[in-house]
């Protein structure tokens, strides 16, 4: 067996051991980006090499594989690239104001480092620091939202336990009042938003609450039933950034000039986007989303190199702010 095949086999074993509910062939295909036939061969090799591997059929009739015991432990280690990736994730969480999540990642990082054998730890730490320095990770200034750590902690616990929370909330007009909310999820972008059902409203629709405007957050110790059909990822997919407005949702059509086409092609503006190369060298981008204000904030950086073709409301919002004197594209 080649070194690369052995490495992938150990990676597959780690994946199977980490998922107590087992993994399917489709999971292997997605993880390793291989054909179904290759995935089948990999799983067969796993069964041959690791006797703790067992297969079973789940309630949907799909065959799954899982691994019992700790026989894999001596084969596993981490690389400097992987520990550096943890630092990148921690840094990203801190910059986005997700301090509670960053603290959990730091704990995971410390546990991982503690499990590395001493004979490998020194080399990994040396390479780890070199990678961080090369990334410029330790010296990256920039604005980030400030969210009270205690608010983040209360929200996180309430989401896990399906518990109503209370907090003081300052609205756009500067008024502050006490709110009771059923927290459903958190959206992280330029700002952090709590998505939840407001106990003071009767429509039951999820609403956004800026977490930097929340204070004195407390659990009520009263439970709520999470809506079965609500998925925070699907909810977020309706927005360009993090703020979703039902009355704005629709098709957005952007036309980038030939000068900006190559840069625009390197962006994913929205997961639903389609991209068309135009005959004049320009680029047309289409997607369905809401959040015109966040779109306008982003499109401002492109100056007069982008034109909004639809919707009209967004076109009017951007129209008077298309500058032509920016020295570079985003």
PDB file of C-alpha atoms in Angstrom:
ATOM      1  CA  UNK A   1       0.000   0.000   0.000  1.00  0.00           C
ATOM      2  CA  UNK A   2       1.367   3.438  -0.943  1.00  0.00           C
ATOM      3  CA  UNK A   3       1.957   6.100   1.683  1.00  0.00           C
ATOM      4  CA  UNK A   4      -0.874   8.255   0.311  1.00  0.00           C
ATOM      5  CA  UNK A   5      -3.371   5.374   0.411  1.00  0.00           C
ATOM      6  CA  UNK A   6      -2.287   4.518   3.952  1.00  0.00           C
ATOM      7  CA  UNK A   7      -2.722   8.139   5.004  1.00  0.00           C
ATOM      8  CA  UNK A   8      -6.225   8.266   3.542  1.00  0.00           C
ATOM      9  CA  UNK A   9      -7.111   4.957   5.190  1.00  0.00           C
ATOM     10  CA  UNK A  10      -6.108   6.292   8.607  1.00  0.00           C
ATOM     11  CA  UNK A  11      -8.031   9.496   7.913  1.00  0.00           C
ATOM     12  CA  UNK A  12     -11.084   7.403   7.020  1.00  0.00           C
ATOM     13  CA  UNK A  13     -10.656   5.343  10.193  1.00  0.00           C
ATOM     14  CA  UNK A  14     -10.542   8.533  12.257  1.00  0.00           C
ATOM     15  CA  UNK A  15     -13.684   9.768  10.538  1.00  0.00           C
ATOM     16  CA  UNK A  16     -15.547   6.507  11.210  1.00  0.00           C
ATOM     17  CA  UNK A  17     -14.382   6.376  14.839  1.00  0.00           C
ATOM     18  CA  UNK A  18     -15.488   9.978  15.413  1.00  0.00           C
ATOM     19  CA  UNK A  19     -19.062   9.354  14.209  1.00  0.00           C
ATOM     20  CA  UNK A  20     -20.800   7.059  16.660  1.00  0.00           C
ATOM     21  CA  UNK A  21     -23.877   6.916  14.433  1.00  0.00           C
ATOM     22  CA  UNK A  22     -21.673   5.556  11.659  1.00  0.00           C
ATOM     23  CA  UNK A  23     -20.858   6.827   8.177  1.00  0.00           C
ATOM     24  CA  UNK A  24     -22.324   5.934   4.791  1.00  0.00           C
ATOM     25  CA  UNK A  25     -20.632   5.506   1.428  1.00  0.00           C
ATOM     26  CA  UNK A  26     -22.059   8.897   0.445  1.00  0.00           C
ATOM     27  CA  UNK A  27     -20.262  10.416   3.445  1.00  0.00           C
ATOM     28  CA  UNK A  28     -16.986   8.902   2.232  1.00  0.00           C
ATOM     29  CA  UNK A  29     -17.581  10.202  -1.299  1.00  0.00           C
ATOM     30  CA  UNK A  30     -18.203  13.726   0.010  1.00  0.00           C
ATOM     31  CA  UNK A  31     -15.290  13.742   2.452  1.00  0.00           C
ATOM     32  CA  UNK A  32     -12.621  12.419   0.081  1.00  0.00           C
ATOM     33  CA  UNK A  33     -14.093  13.669  -3.205  1.00  0.00           C
ATOM     34  CA  UNK A  34     -13.884  10.223  -4.801  1.00  0.00           C
ATOM     35  CA  UNK A  35     -16.139   8.068  -6.979  1.00  0.00           C
ATOM     36  CA  UNK A  36     -18.538   5.604  -5.379  1.00  0.00           C
ATOM     37  CA  UNK A  37     -16.444   2.629  -6.517  1.00  0.00           C
ATOM     38  CA  UNK A  38     -13.350   4.118  -4.866  1.00  0.00           C
ATOM     39  CA  UNK A  39     -15.325   4.758  -1.674  1.00  0.00           C
ATOM     40  CA  UNK A  40     -16.372   1.099  -1.634  1.00  0.00           C
ATOM     41  CA  UNK A  41     -12.760  -0.030  -1.972  1.00  0.00           C
ATOM     42  CA  UNK A  42     -11.701   2.290   0.841  1.00  0.00           C
ATOM     43  CA  UNK A  43     -14.367   0.903   3.176  1.00  0.00           C
ATOM     44  CA  UNK A  44     -13.415  -2.677   2.311  1.00  0.00           C
ATOM     45  CA  UNK A  45      -9.774  -1.869   3.142  1.00  0.00           C
ATOM     46  CA  UNK A  46     -10.941  -0.362   6.422  1.00  0.00           C
ATOM     47  CA  UNK A  47     -12.739  -3.584   7.345  1.00  0.00           C
ATOM     48  CA  UNK A  48      -9.658  -5.630   6.444  1.00  0.00           C
ATOM     49  CA  UNK A  49      -7.152  -3.514   8.376  1.00  0.00           C
ATOM     50  CA  UNK A  50      -9.195  -2.529  11.460  1.00  0.00           C
ATOM     51  CA  UNK A  51     -10.996  -5.444  13.083  1.00  0.00           C
ATOM     52  CA  UNK A  52     -13.027  -3.063  15.283  1.00  0.00           C
ATOM     53  CA  UNK A  53     -14.955  -1.898  12.201  1.00  0.00           C
ATOM     54  CA  UNK A  54     -18.546  -3.073  11.999  1.00  0.00           C
ATOM     55  CA  UNK A  55     -21.365  -2.424   9.543  1.00  0.00           C
ATOM     56  CA  UNK A  56     -25.100  -2.139  10.125  1.00  0.00           C
ATOM     57  CA  UNK A  57     -28.243  -0.918   8.387  1.00  0.00           C
ATOM     58  CA  UNK A  58     -29.942   2.218   9.714  1.00  0.00           C
ATOM     59  CA  UNK A  59     -33.671   2.918   9.941  1.00  0.00           C
ATOM     60  CA  UNK A  60     -33.686   4.284   6.376  1.00  0.00           C
ATOM     61  CA  UNK A  61     -32.140   1.135   4.963  1.00  0.00           C
ATOM     62  CA  UNK A  62     -28.705   2.671   4.412  1.00  0.00           C
ATOM     63  CA  UNK A  63     -25.584   0.706   5.220  1.00  0.00           C
ATOM     64  CA  UNK A  64     -23.318   2.400   7.747  1.00  0.00           C
ATOM     65  CA  UNK A  65     -19.891   1.665   9.201  1.00  0.00           C
ATOM     66  CA  UNK A  66     -18.656   2.474  12.691  1.00  0.00           C
ATOM     67  CA  UNK A  67     -15.673   1.556  14.819  1.00  0.00           C
ATOM     68  CA  UNK A  68     -15.509   0.410  18.427  1.00  0.00           C
ATOM     69  CA  UNK A  69     -12.584   0.398  20.835  1.00  0.00           C
ATOM     70  CA  UNK A  70      -9.431   2.523  20.974  1.00  0.00           C
ATOM     71  CA  UNK A  71      -7.139   0.576  18.674  1.00  0.00           C
ATOM     72  CA  UNK A  72      -6.847   3.578  16.372  1.00  0.00           C
ATOM     73  CA  UNK A  73      -5.349   5.914  18.957  1.00  0.00           C
ATOM     74  CA  UNK A  74      -1.686   5.081  18.325  1.00  0.00           C
ATOM     75  CA  UNK A  75      -2.063   5.829  14.610  1.00  0.00           C
ATOM     76  CA  UNK A  76      -3.402   9.350  15.089  1.00  0.00           C
ATOM     77  CA  UNK A  77      -1.528  12.602  15.450  1.00  0.00           C
ATOM     78  CA  UNK A  78      -1.916  16.198  14.357  1.00  0.00           C
ATOM     79  CA  UNK A  79       0.119  18.403  12.056  1.00  0.00           C
ATOM     80  CA  UNK A  80       1.287  21.970  12.429  1.00  0.00           C
ATOM     81  CA  UNK A  81      -1.103  22.912   9.612  1.00  0.00           C
ATOM     82  CA  UNK A  82      -4.036  21.482  11.557  1.00  0.00           C
ATOM     83  CA  UNK A  83      -3.149  23.244  14.811  1.00  0.00           C
ATOM     84  CA  UNK A  84      -2.625  26.474  12.879  1.00  0.00           C
ATOM     85  CA  UNK A  85      -6.079  26.014  11.344  1.00  0.00           C
ATOM     86  CA  UNK A  86      -7.495  25.903  14.872  1.00  0.00           C
ATOM     87  CA  UNK A  87      -5.798  29.220  15.621  1.00  0.00           C
ATOM     88  CA  UNK A  88      -7.260  30.699  12.432  1.00  0.00           C
ATOM     89  CA  UNK A  89     -10.730  29.562  13.516  1.00  0.00           C
ATOM     90  CA  UNK A  90     -10.222  31.020  17.003  1.00  0.00           C
ATOM     91  CA  UNK A  91      -9.032  34.313  15.542  1.00  0.00           C
ATOM     92  CA  UNK A  92     -12.024  34.450  13.183  1.00  0.00           C
ATOM     93  CA  UNK A  93     -14.434  33.826  16.060  1.00  0.00           C
ATOM     94  CA  UNK A  94     -12.849  36.562  18.174  1.00  0.00           C
ATOM     95  CA  UNK A  95     -12.931  39.041  15.287  1.00  0.00           C
ATOM     96  CA  UNK A  96     -16.619  38.295  14.740  1.00  0.00           C
ATOM     97  CA  UNK A  97     -17.378  38.756  18.428  1.00  0.00           C
ATOM     98  CA  UNK A  98     -18.050  35.059  19.074  1.00  0.00           C
ATOM     99  CA  UNK A  99     -16.031  35.037  22.282  1.00  0.00           C
ATOM    100  CA  UNK A 100     -17.871  32.132  23.910  1.00  0.00           C
ATOM    101  CA  UNK A 101     -17.289  29.919  20.865  1.00  0.00           C
ATOM    102  CA  UNK A 102     -13.654  31.056  20.723  1.00  0.00           C
ATOM    103  CA  UNK A 103     -13.203  29.975  24.347  1.00  0.00           C
ATOM    104  CA  UNK A 104     -14.515  26.491  23.510  1.00  0.00           C
ATOM    105  CA  UNK A 105     -12.121  26.246  20.562  1.00  0.00           C
ATOM    106  CA  UNK A 106      -9.208  27.261  22.798  1.00  0.00           C
ATOM    107  CA  UNK A 107     -10.114  24.400  25.133  1.00  0.00           C
ATOM    108  CA  UNK A 108     -10.167  21.985  22.192  1.00  0.00           C
ATOM    109  CA  UNK A 109      -6.792  23.347  21.060  1.00  0.00           C
ATOM    110  CA  UNK A 110      -5.282  22.815  24.500  1.00  0.00           C
ATOM    111  CA  UNK A 111      -6.650  19.260  24.716  1.00  0.00           C
ATOM    112  CA  UNK A 112      -5.236  18.455  21.279  1.00  0.00           C
ATOM    113  CA  UNK A 113      -1.823  19.851  22.221  1.00  0.00           C
ATOM    114  CA  UNK A 114      -1.834  17.897  25.482  1.00  0.00           C
ATOM    115  CA  UNK A 115      -2.446  14.627  23.621  1.00  0.00           C
ATOM    116  CA  UNK A 116       0.486  15.088  21.241  1.00  0.00           C
ATOM    117  CA  UNK A 117       3.420  12.819  22.227  1.00  0.00           C
ATOM    118  CA  UNK A 118       6.429  14.707  23.588  1.00  0.00           C
ATOM    119  CA  UNK A 119       8.693  13.499  20.793  1.00  0.00           C
ATOM    120  CA  UNK A 120       6.472  15.252  18.231  1.00  0.00           C
ATOM    121  CA  UNK A 121       5.298  18.238  20.236  1.00  0.00           C
ATOM    122  CA  UNK A 122       8.470  20.337  19.900  1.00  0.00           C
ATOM    123  CA  UNK A 123       8.603  20.061  16.095  1.00  0.00           C
ATOM    124  CA  UNK A 124       4.881  20.709  15.746  1.00  0.00           C
ATOM    125  CA  UNK A 125       5.065  23.780  17.984  1.00  0.00           C
ATOM    126  CA  UNK A 126       7.988  25.189  15.986  1.00  0.00           C
ATOM    127  CA  UNK A 127       6.211  24.709  12.657  1.00  0.00           C
ATOM    128  CA  UNK A 128       2.968  25.962  14.206  1.00  0.00           C
ATOM    129  CA  UNK A 129       4.493  29.313  15.207  1.00  0.00           C
ATOM    130  CA  UNK A 130       6.153  29.685  11.806  1.00  0.00           C
ATOM    131  CA  UNK A 131       2.839  29.157  10.034  1.00  0.00           C
ATOM    132  CA  UNK A 132       1.042  31.684  12.227  1.00  0.00           C
ATOM    133  CA  UNK A 133       3.753  34.258  11.598  1.00  0.00           C
ATOM    134  CA  UNK A 134       3.562  33.627   7.852  1.00  0.00           C
ATOM    135  CA  UNK A 135      -0.210  34.096   7.925  1.00  0.00           C
ATOM    136  CA  UNK A 136       0.121  37.378   9.795  1.00  0.00           C
ATOM    137  CA  UNK A 137      -2.434  35.987  12.196  1.00  0.00           C
ATOM    138  CA  UNK A 138      -0.913  37.539  15.291  1.00  0.00           C
ATOM    139  CA  UNK A 139      -1.071  41.112  13.992  1.00  0.00           C
ATOM    140  CA  UNK A 140      -4.323  41.690  12.164  1.00  0.00           C
ATOM    141  CA  UNK A 141      -6.085  44.832  13.323  1.00  0.00           C
ATOM    142  CA  UNK A 142      -9.561  45.734  12.209  1.00  0.00           C
ATOM    143  CA  UNK A 143     -13.054  46.527  13.444  1.00  0.00           C
ATOM    144  CA  UNK A 144     -15.120  43.819  15.060  1.00  0.00           C
ATOM    145  CA  UNK A 145     -18.437  43.853  16.897  1.00  0.00           C
ATOM    146  CA  UNK A 146     -18.293  44.004  20.689  1.00  0.00           C
ATOM    147  CA  UNK A 147     -20.692  41.608  22.377  1.00  0.00           C
ATOM    148  CA  UNK A 148     -20.888  41.104  26.126  1.00  0.00           C
ATOM    149  CA  UNK A 149     -19.416  37.685  26.958  1.00  0.00           C
ATOM    150  CA  UNK A 150     -22.173  37.050  29.484  1.00  0.00           C
ATOM    151  CA  UNK A 151     -24.805  37.640  26.792  1.00  0.00           C
ATOM    152  CA  UNK A 152     -23.104  35.140  24.473  1.00  0.00           C
ATOM    153  CA  UNK A 153     -22.932  32.551  27.245  1.00  0.00           C
ATOM    154  CA  UNK A 154     -26.619  32.897  28.162  1.00  0.00           C
ATOM    155  CA  UNK A 155     -27.664  32.666  24.509  1.00  0.00           C
ATOM    156  CA  UNK A 156     -25.524  29.570  23.895  1.00  0.00           C
ATOM    157  CA  UNK A 157     -26.929  27.718  26.910  1.00  0.00           C
ATOM    158  CA  UNK A 158     -30.497  28.697  26.054  1.00  0.00           C
ATOM    159  CA  UNK A 159     -30.189  27.469  22.466  1.00  0.00           C
ATOM    160  CA  UNK A 160     -28.875  24.114  23.673  1.00  0.00           C
ATOM    161  CA  UNK A 161     -31.574  23.760  26.324  1.00  0.00           C
ATOM    162  CA  UNK A 162     -34.506  25.353  24.424  1.00  0.00           C
ATOM    163  CA  UNK A 163     -34.965  27.843  27.247  1.00  0.00           C
ATOM    164  CA  UNK A 164     -36.596  31.275  27.030  1.00  0.00           C
ATOM    165  CA  UNK A 165     -34.302  34.192  27.837  1.00  0.00           C
ATOM    166  CA  UNK A 166     -34.882  37.763  28.961  1.00  0.00           C
ATOM    167  CA  UNK A 167     -32.688  40.743  28.137  1.00  0.00           C
ATOM    168  CA  UNK A 168     -32.713  44.515  27.816  1.00  0.00           C
ATOM    169  CA  UNK A 169     -32.727  45.520  24.151  1.00  0.00           C
ATOM    170  CA  UNK A 170     -31.976  48.935  22.694  1.00  0.00           C
ATOM    171  CA  UNK A 171     -33.795  49.541  19.407  1.00  0.00           C
ATOM    172  CA  UNK A 172     -32.826  51.885  16.557  1.00  0.00           C
ATOM    173  CA  UNK A 173     -34.691  54.787  18.143  1.00  0.00           C
ATOM    174  CA  UNK A 174     -32.573  54.508  21.308  1.00  0.00           C
ATOM    175  CA  UNK A 175     -35.320  53.159  23.542  1.00  0.00           C
ATOM    176  CA  UNK A 176     -34.530  50.194  25.788  1.00  0.00           C
ATOM    177  CA  UNK A 177     -37.066  47.669  26.980  1.00  0.00           C
ATOM    178  CA  UNK A 178     -37.102  44.177  28.427  1.00  0.00           C
ATOM    179  CA  UNK A 179     -37.661  41.387  25.899  1.00  0.00           C
ATOM    180  CA  UNK A 180     -38.535  37.716  26.312  1.00  0.00           C
ATOM    181  CA  UNK A 181     -37.304  35.611  23.404  1.00  0.00           C
ATOM    182  CA  UNK A 182     -37.133  31.961  22.355  1.00  0.00           C
ATOM    183  CA  UNK A 183     -33.607  31.743  20.865  1.00  0.00           C
ATOM    184  CA  UNK A 184     -33.314  29.685  17.676  1.00  0.00           C
ATOM    185  CA  UNK A 185     -29.821  30.472  16.425  1.00  0.00           C
ATOM    186  CA  UNK A 186     -27.063  33.034  15.952  1.00  0.00           C
ATOM    187  CA  UNK A 187     -25.966  34.600  12.655  1.00  0.00           C
ATOM    188  CA  UNK A 188     -22.381  35.833  12.466  1.00  0.00           C
ATOM    189  CA  UNK A 189     -21.354  38.511   9.973  1.00  0.00           C
ATOM    190  CA  UNK A 190     -20.355  42.150  10.223  1.00  0.00           C
ATOM    191  CA  UNK A 191     -22.518  42.035  13.322  1.00  0.00           C
ATOM    192  CA  UNK A 192     -23.899  39.169  15.373  1.00  0.00           C
ATOM    193  CA  UNK A 193     -27.637  38.631  15.378  1.00  0.00           C
ATOM    194  CA  UNK A 194     -29.727  36.435  17.626  1.00  0.00           C
ATOM    195  CA  UNK A 195     -32.538  34.825  15.657  1.00  0.00           C
ATOM    196  CA  UNK A 196     -35.522  34.158  17.863  1.00  0.00           C
ATOM    197  CA  UNK A 197     -39.249  34.293  18.356  1.00  0.00           C
ATOM    198  CA  UNK A 198     -40.312  37.349  20.302  1.00  0.00           C
ATOM    199  CA  UNK A 199     -42.651  36.409  23.125  1.00  0.00           C
ATOM    200  CA  UNK A 200     -44.324  39.829  22.896  1.00  0.00           C
ATOM    201  CA  UNK A 201     -45.505  39.305  19.296  1.00  0.00           C
ATOM    202  CA  UNK A 202     -48.266  37.020  18.123  1.00  0.00           C
ATOM    203  CA  UNK A 203     -47.110  36.249  14.573  1.00  0.00           C
ATOM    204  CA  UNK A 204     -44.432  33.798  15.753  1.00  0.00           C
ATOM    205  CA  UNK A 205     -42.051  34.695  12.926  1.00  0.00           C
ATOM    206  CA  UNK A 206     -38.318  34.625  13.725  1.00  0.00           C
ATOM    207  CA  UNK A 207     -36.831  38.066  14.286  1.00  0.00           C
ATOM    208  CA  UNK A 208     -33.317  39.491  14.454  1.00  0.00           C
ATOM    209  CA  UNK A 209     -31.779  41.009  17.575  1.00  0.00           C
ATOM    210  CA  UNK A 210     -28.381  42.680  17.405  1.00  0.00           C
ATOM    211  CA  UNK A 211     -26.360  41.059  20.155  1.00  0.00           C
ATOM    212  CA  UNK A 212     -24.259  44.180  20.740  1.00  0.00           C
ATOM    213  CA  UNK A 213     -27.512  45.907  21.764  1.00  0.00           C
ATOM    214  CA  UNK A 214     -28.452  43.196  24.274  1.00  0.00           C
ATOM    215  CA  UNK A 215     -27.600  43.496  27.969  1.00  0.00           C
ATOM    216  CA  UNK A 216     -28.488  41.922  31.316  1.00  0.00           C
ATOM    217  CA  UNK A 217     -29.374  38.628  29.627  1.00  0.00           C
ATOM    218  CA  UNK A 218     -30.761  35.899  31.864  1.00  0.00           C
ATOM    219  CA  UNK A 219     -32.359  32.502  31.487  1.00  0.00           C
ATOM    220  CA  UNK A 220     -35.988  32.260  32.573  1.00  0.00           C
ATOM    221  CA  UNK A 221     -35.712  28.485  33.174  1.00  0.00           C
ATOM    222  CA  UNK A 222     -38.904  28.173  31.122  1.00  0.00           C
ATOM    223  CA  UNK A 223     -38.693  25.845  28.157  1.00  0.00           C
ATOM    224  CA  UNK A 224     -40.117  26.313  24.671  1.00  0.00           C
ATOM    225  CA  UNK A 225     -40.754  23.944  21.776  1.00  0.00           C
ATOM    226  CA  UNK A 226     -38.400  24.536  18.882  1.00  0.00           C
ATOM    227  CA  UNK A 227     -40.276  24.710  15.536  1.00  0.00           C
ATOM    228  CA  UNK A 228     -39.749  21.407  13.739  1.00  0.00           C
ATOM    229  CA  UNK A 229     -39.393  22.965  10.291  1.00  0.00           C
ATOM    230  CA  UNK A 230     -37.078  25.808  11.286  1.00  0.00           C
ATOM    231  CA  UNK A 231     -33.507  25.473  10.031  1.00  0.00           C
ATOM    232  CA  UNK A 232     -31.185  28.376  10.799  1.00  0.00           C
ATOM    233  CA  UNK A 233     -29.062  27.581   7.725  1.00  0.00           C
ATOM    234  CA  UNK A 234     -32.069  27.755   5.408  1.00  0.00           C
ATOM    235  CA  UNK A 235     -33.190  30.919   7.164  1.00  0.00           C
ATOM    236  CA  UNK A 236     -29.755  32.489   6.675  1.00  0.00           C
ATOM    237  CA  UNK A 237     -29.643  31.451   3.006  1.00  0.00           C
ATOM    238  CA  UNK A 238     -32.430  33.934   2.270  1.00  0.00           C
ATOM    239  CA  UNK A 239     -30.128  36.823   3.164  1.00  0.00           C
ATOM    240  CA  UNK A 240     -27.155  38.380   1.395  1.00  0.00           C
ATOM    241  CA  UNK A 241     -25.390  38.869   4.708  1.00  0.00           C
ATOM    242  CA  UNK A 242     -27.078  38.080   7.985  1.00  0.00           C
ATOM    243  CA  UNK A 243     -30.170  40.282   7.968  1.00  0.00           C
ATOM    244  CA  UNK A 244     -33.173  38.738   6.219  1.00  0.00           C
ATOM    245  CA  UNK A 245     -36.274  40.695   5.196  1.00  0.00           C
ATOM    246  CA  UNK A 246     -39.158  38.832   3.638  1.00  0.00           C
ATOM    247  CA  UNK A 247     -40.429  41.888   1.744  1.00  0.00           C
ATOM    248  CA  UNK A 248     -37.044  42.259  -0.006  1.00  0.00           C
ATOM    249  CA  UNK A 249     -36.488  38.651  -0.998  1.00  0.00           C
ATOM    250  CA  UNK A 250     -36.197  38.158  -4.746  1.00  0.00           C
ATOM    251  CA  UNK A 251     -33.834  37.948  -7.684  1.00  0.00           C
ATOM    252  CA  UNK A 252     -30.769  40.195  -7.680  1.00  0.00           C
ATOM    253  CA  UNK A 253     -28.912  40.840 -10.943  1.00  0.00           C
ATOM    254  CA  UNK A 254     -25.475  42.487 -10.905  1.00  0.00           C
ATOM    255  CA  UNK A 255     -23.380  43.432 -13.921  1.00  0.00           C
ATOM    256  CA  UNK A 256     -19.633  43.859 -13.391  1.00  0.00           C
ATOM    257  CA  UNK A 257     -17.553  45.711 -15.963  1.00  0.00           C
ATOM    258  CA  UNK A 258     -14.871  43.949 -17.989  1.00  0.00           C
ATOM    259  CA  UNK A 259     -12.263  45.646 -15.805  1.00  0.00           C
ATOM    260  CA  UNK A 260     -13.726  44.089 -12.657  1.00  0.00           C
ATOM    261  CA  UNK A 261     -14.851  40.748 -14.105  1.00  0.00           C
ATOM    262  CA  UNK A 262     -11.823  38.699 -13.064  1.00  0.00           C
ATOM    263  CA  UNK A 263     -12.023  39.967  -9.479  1.00  0.00           C
ATOM    264  CA  UNK A 264     -15.789  39.462  -9.302  1.00  0.00           C
ATOM    265  CA  UNK A 265     -15.402  35.907 -10.580  1.00  0.00           C
ATOM    266  CA  UNK A 266     -13.265  35.109  -7.536  1.00  0.00           C
ATOM    267  CA  UNK A 267     -16.168  35.935  -5.174  1.00  0.00           C
ATOM    268  CA  UNK A 268     -19.168  33.900  -4.166  1.00  0.00           C
ATOM    269  CA  UNK A 269     -21.732  36.602  -3.526  1.00  0.00           C
ATOM    270  CA  UNK A 270     -24.404  34.096  -2.512  1.00  0.00           C
ATOM    271  CA  UNK A 271     -24.668  30.283  -2.521  1.00  0.00           C
ATOM    272  CA  UNK A 272     -27.547  30.443  -5.032  1.00  0.00           C
ATOM    273  CA  UNK A 273     -25.652  32.534  -7.580  1.00  0.00           C
ATOM    274  CA  UNK A 274     -25.269  31.836 -11.278  1.00  0.00           C
ATOM    275  CA  UNK A 275     -22.534  33.548 -13.291  1.00  0.00           C
ATOM    276  CA  UNK A 276     -22.596  34.456 -16.988  1.00  0.00           C
ATOM    277  CA  UNK A 277     -19.630  35.707 -18.995  1.00  0.00           C
ATOM    278  CA  UNK A 278     -20.775  38.545 -21.264  1.00  0.00           C
ATOM    279  CA  UNK A 279     -19.573  39.178 -24.819  1.00  0.00           C
ATOM    280  CA  UNK A 280     -18.037  42.539 -23.886  1.00  0.00           C
ATOM    281  CA  UNK A 281     -15.885  40.910 -21.185  1.00  0.00           C
ATOM    282  CA  UNK A 282     -18.182  41.823 -18.323  1.00  0.00           C
ATOM    283  CA  UNK A 283     -19.752  39.429 -15.833  1.00  0.00           C
ATOM    284  CA  UNK A 284     -23.386  39.004 -14.850  1.00  0.00           C
ATOM    285  CA  UNK A 285     -24.192  37.545 -11.436  1.00  0.00           C
ATOM    286  CA  UNK A 286     -27.694  36.433 -10.425  1.00  0.00           C
ATOM    287  CA  UNK A 287     -28.943  35.141  -7.084  1.00  0.00           C
ATOM    288  CA  UNK A 288     -32.013  35.201  -4.843  1.00  0.00           C
ATOM    289  CA  UNK A 289     -31.656  36.935  -1.480  1.00  0.00           C
ATOM    290  CA  UNK A 290     -32.822  39.789   0.720  1.00  0.00           C
ATOM    291  CA  UNK A 291     -30.935  42.404   2.706  1.00  0.00           C
ATOM    292  CA  UNK A 292     -30.595  45.387   0.382  1.00  0.00           C
ATOM    293  CA  UNK A 293     -28.691  47.525   2.868  1.00  0.00           C
ATOM    294  CA  UNK A 294     -25.965  44.915   3.344  1.00  0.00           C
ATOM    295  CA  UNK A 295     -25.792  44.500  -0.423  1.00  0.00           C
ATOM    296  CA  UNK A 296     -25.360  48.258  -0.824  1.00  0.00           C
ATOM    297  CA  UNK A 297     -22.562  48.321   1.764  1.00  0.00           C
ATOM    298  CA  UNK A 298     -20.678  45.645  -0.156  1.00  0.00           C
ATOM    299  CA  UNK A 299     -21.362  47.018  -3.634  1.00  0.00           C
ATOM    300  CA  UNK A 300     -20.043  50.438  -2.598  1.00  0.00           C
ATOM    301  CA  UNK A 301     -16.528  48.936  -2.545  1.00  0.00           C
ATOM    302  CA  UNK A 302     -16.836  48.133  -6.260  1.00  0.00           C
ATOM    303  CA  UNK A 303     -17.547  51.758  -7.144  1.00  0.00           C
ATOM    304  CA  UNK A 304     -18.743  52.304 -10.708  1.00  0.00           C
ATOM    305  CA  UNK A 305     -17.429  48.895 -11.782  1.00  0.00           C
ATOM    306  CA  UNK A 306     -20.739  47.254 -10.863  1.00  0.00           C
ATOM    307  CA  UNK A 307     -24.266  48.075 -11.948  1.00  0.00           C
ATOM    308  CA  UNK A 308     -27.438  46.801 -10.300  1.00  0.00           C
ATOM    309  CA  UNK A 309     -29.873  45.627 -12.971  1.00  0.00           C
ATOM    310  CA  UNK A 310     -32.463  44.317 -10.501  1.00  0.00           C
ATOM    311  CA  UNK A 311     -34.279  44.882  -8.232  1.00  0.00           C
ATOM    312  CA  UNK A 312     -35.194  48.527  -8.713  1.00  0.00           C
ATOM    313  CA  UNK A 313     -35.143  49.251  -4.962  1.00  0.00           C
ATOM    314  CA  UNK A 314     -31.528  48.139  -4.685  1.00  0.00           C
ATOM    315  CA  UNK A 315     -30.615  49.976  -7.895  1.00  0.00           C
ATOM    316  CA  UNK A 316     -31.987  53.210  -6.427  1.00  0.00           C
ATOM    317  CA  UNK A 317     -30.203  52.623  -3.124  1.00  0.00           C
ATOM    318  CA  UNK A 318     -26.826  52.176  -4.821  1.00  0.00           C
ATOM    319  CA  UNK A 319     -27.234  54.553  -7.758  1.00  0.00           C
ATOM    320  CA  UNK A 320     -25.924  57.775  -6.195  1.00  0.00           C
ATOM    321  CA  UNK A 321     -22.918  56.135  -4.520  1.00  0.00           C
ATOM    322  CA  UNK A 322     -21.008  54.606  -7.440  1.00  0.00           C
ATOM    323  CA  UNK A 323     -17.567  56.176  -7.228  1.00  0.00           C
ATOM    324  CA  UNK A 324     -14.951  55.939  -9.937  1.00  0.00           C
ATOM    325  CA  UNK A 325     -11.890  57.041  -7.973  1.00  0.00           C
ATOM    326  CA  UNK A 326     -11.096  53.950  -5.898  1.00  0.00           C
ATOM    327  CA  UNK A 327      -7.456  52.956  -6.567  1.00  0.00           C
ATOM    328  CA  UNK A 328      -8.170  49.214  -6.311  1.00  0.00           C
ATOM    329  CA  UNK A 329     -10.954  46.650  -6.345  1.00  0.00           C
ATOM    330  CA  UNK A 330     -11.974  44.676  -3.249  1.00  0.00           C
TER     331      UNK A 330
END
